Rosetta silent file (secondary structure, phi, psi, omega in degrees, C-alpha in Angstrom):
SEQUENCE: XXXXXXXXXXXXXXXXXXXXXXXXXXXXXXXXXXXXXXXXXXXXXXXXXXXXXXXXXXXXXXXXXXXXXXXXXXXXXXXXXXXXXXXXXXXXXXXXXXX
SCORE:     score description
SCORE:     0.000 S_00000001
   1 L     0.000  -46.696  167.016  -12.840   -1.914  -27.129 S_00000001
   2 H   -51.925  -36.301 -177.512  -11.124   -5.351  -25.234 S_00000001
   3 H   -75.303  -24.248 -151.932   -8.410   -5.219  -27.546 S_00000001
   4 H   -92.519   -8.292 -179.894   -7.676   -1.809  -27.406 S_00000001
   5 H   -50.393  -61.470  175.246   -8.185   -1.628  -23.263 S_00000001
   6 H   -47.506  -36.114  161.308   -5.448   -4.579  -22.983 S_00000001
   7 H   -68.377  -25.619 -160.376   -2.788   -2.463  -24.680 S_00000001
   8 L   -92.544 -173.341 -110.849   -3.390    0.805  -23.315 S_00000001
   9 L  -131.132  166.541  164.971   -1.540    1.811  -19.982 S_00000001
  10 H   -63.664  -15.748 -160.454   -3.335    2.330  -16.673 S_00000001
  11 H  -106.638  -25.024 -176.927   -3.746    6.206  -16.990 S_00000001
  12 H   -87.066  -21.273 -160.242   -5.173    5.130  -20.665 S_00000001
  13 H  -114.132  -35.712  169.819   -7.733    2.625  -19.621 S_00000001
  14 H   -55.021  -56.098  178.999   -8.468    5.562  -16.541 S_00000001
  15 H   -40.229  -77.338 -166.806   -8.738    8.069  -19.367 S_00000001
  16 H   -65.758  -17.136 -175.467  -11.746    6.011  -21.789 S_00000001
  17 H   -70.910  -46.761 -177.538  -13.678    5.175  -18.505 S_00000001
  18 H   -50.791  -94.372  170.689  -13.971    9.018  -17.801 S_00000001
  19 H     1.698  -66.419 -173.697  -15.138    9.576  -21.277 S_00000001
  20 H   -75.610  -37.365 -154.895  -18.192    6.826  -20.647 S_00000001
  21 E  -131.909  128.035 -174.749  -18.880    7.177  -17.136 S_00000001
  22 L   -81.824  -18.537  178.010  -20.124   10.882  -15.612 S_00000001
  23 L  -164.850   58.467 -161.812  -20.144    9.827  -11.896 S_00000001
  24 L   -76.033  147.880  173.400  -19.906    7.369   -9.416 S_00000001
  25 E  -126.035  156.512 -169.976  -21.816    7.217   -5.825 S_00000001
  26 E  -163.646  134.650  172.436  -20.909    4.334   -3.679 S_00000001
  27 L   -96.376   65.629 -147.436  -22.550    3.456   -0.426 S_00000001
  28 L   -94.471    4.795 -162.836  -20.576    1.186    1.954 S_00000001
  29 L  -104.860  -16.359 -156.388  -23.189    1.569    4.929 S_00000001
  30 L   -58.243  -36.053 -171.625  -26.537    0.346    2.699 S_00000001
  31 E  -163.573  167.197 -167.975  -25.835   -3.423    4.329 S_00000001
  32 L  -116.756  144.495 -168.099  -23.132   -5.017    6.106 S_00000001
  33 L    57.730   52.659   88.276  -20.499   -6.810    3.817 S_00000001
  34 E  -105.829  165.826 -179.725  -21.489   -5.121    0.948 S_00000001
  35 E   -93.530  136.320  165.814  -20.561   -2.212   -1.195 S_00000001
  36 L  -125.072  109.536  167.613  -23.620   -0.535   -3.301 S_00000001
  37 E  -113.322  178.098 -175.172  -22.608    2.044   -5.840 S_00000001
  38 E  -151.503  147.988  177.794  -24.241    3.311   -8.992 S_00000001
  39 L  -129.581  153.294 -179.898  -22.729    5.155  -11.889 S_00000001
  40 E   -98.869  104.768 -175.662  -24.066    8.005  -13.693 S_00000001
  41 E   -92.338  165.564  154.148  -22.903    7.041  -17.620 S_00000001
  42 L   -51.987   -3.336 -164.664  -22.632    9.550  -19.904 S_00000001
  43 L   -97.295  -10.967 -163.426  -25.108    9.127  -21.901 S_00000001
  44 L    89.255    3.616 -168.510  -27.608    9.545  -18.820 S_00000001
  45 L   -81.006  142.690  144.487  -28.472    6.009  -18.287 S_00000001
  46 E  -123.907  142.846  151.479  -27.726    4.784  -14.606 S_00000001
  47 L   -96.500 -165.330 -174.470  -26.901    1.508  -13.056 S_00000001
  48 L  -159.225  164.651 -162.188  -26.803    0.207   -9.979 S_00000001
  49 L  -167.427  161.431  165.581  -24.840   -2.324   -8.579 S_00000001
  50 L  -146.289  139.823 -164.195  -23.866   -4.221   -5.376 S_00000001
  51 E  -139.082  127.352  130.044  -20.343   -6.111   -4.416 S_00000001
  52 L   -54.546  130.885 -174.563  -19.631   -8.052   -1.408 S_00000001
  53 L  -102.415  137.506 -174.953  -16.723   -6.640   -0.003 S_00000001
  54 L   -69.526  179.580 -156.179  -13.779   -8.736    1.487 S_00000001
  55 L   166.596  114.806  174.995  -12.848   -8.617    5.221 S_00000001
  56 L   -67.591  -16.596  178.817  -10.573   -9.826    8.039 S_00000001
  57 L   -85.071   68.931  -94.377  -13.489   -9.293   10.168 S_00000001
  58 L  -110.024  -15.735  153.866  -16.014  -11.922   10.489 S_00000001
  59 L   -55.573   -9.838 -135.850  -18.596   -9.387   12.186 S_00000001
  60 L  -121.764  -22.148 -176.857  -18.150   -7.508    9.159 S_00000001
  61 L   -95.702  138.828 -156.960  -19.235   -9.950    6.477 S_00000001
  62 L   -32.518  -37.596 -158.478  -22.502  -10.003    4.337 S_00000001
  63 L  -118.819   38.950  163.838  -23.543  -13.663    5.448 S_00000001
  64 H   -70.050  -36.772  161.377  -22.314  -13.796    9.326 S_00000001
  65 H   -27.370  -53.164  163.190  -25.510  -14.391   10.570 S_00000001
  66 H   -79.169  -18.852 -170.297  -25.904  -17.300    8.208 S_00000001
  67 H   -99.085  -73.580  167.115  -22.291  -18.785    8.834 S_00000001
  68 L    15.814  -73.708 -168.221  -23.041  -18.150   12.479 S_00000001
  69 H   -84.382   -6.765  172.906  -26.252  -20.362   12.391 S_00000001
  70 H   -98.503  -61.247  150.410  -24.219  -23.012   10.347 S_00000001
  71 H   -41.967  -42.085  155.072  -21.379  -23.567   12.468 S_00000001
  72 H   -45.461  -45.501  172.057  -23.263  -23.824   15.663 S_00000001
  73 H   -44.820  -69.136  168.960  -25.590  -26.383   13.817 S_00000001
  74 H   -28.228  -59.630  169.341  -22.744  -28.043   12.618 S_00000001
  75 H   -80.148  -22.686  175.590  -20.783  -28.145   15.205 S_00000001
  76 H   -76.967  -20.513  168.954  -23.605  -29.164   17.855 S_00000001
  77 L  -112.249   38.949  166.875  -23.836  -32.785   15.581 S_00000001
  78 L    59.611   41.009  175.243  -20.127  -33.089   15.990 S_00000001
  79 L   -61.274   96.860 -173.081  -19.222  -32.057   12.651 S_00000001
  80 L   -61.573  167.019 -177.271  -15.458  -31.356   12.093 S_00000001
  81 H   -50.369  -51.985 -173.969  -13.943  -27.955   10.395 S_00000001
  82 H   -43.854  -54.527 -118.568  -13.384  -29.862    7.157 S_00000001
  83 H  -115.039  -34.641 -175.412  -16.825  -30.668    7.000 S_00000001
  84 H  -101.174  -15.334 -174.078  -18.442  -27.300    8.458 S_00000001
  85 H   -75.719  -42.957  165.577  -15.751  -25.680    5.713 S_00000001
  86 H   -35.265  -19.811  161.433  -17.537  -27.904    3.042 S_00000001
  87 H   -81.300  -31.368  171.150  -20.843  -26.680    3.868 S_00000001
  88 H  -105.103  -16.968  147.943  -20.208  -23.190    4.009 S_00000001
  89 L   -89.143   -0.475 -177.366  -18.682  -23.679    0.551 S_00000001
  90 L   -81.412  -36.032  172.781  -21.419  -25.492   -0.762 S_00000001
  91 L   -66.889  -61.829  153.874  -24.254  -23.206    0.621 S_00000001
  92 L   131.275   28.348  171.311  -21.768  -20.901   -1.692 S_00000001
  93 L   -58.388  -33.346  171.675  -21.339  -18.626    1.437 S_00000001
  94 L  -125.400  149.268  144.854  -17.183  -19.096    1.391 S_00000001
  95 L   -71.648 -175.892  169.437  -14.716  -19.860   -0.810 S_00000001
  96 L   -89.407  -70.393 -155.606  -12.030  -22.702    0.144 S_00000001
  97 L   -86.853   46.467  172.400   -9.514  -20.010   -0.057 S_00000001
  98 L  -114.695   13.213 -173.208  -11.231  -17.585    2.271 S_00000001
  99 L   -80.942    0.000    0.000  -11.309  -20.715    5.083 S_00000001
């Protein structure tokens, strides 16, 4: 099925997912900065599934609360950015290239 996905076309790879999958429901309100959907496969089987979702908005993302509470910490024992970004990738809360 990987080989034959990578050749076919976008409307082709759009095509075999319909075939397999009977529904999707998708939830963006279930938690803030995430997505939760669930598909309905054909077969009757459902999953269920949750994706942080990306965001210019820093109210808007899954862990602000937590980044929040690290930069003030951080920054109250005179931590520099490098140092509070290092921390928030380490906690594994950021990427580098969402800093």
């Amino acid at each position: 099925m990987p080989a034959l996905s990578k050749r076919a076309g976008i409307d082709e790879r759009k095509e075999m997912m319909r075939l397999v999958i009977d529904s999707v429901t998708v939830d963006e309100s279930s938690a803030q900065g995430r997505i939760w959907f669930a598909i309905l496969w054909q077969t009757g089987a459902r999953t269920e599934h949750v994706i942080i979702r990306n965001t210019a908005n820093y109210d808007d993302l899954a862990h602000f609360a937590r980044i929040e509470e690290m930069v003030r910490t951080l920054n109250a024992v005179g931590s520099l950015d490098r140092r509070i970004a290092d921390a928030l990738t380490a906690e594994g809360i950021m990427r580098r290239s969402a800093l």
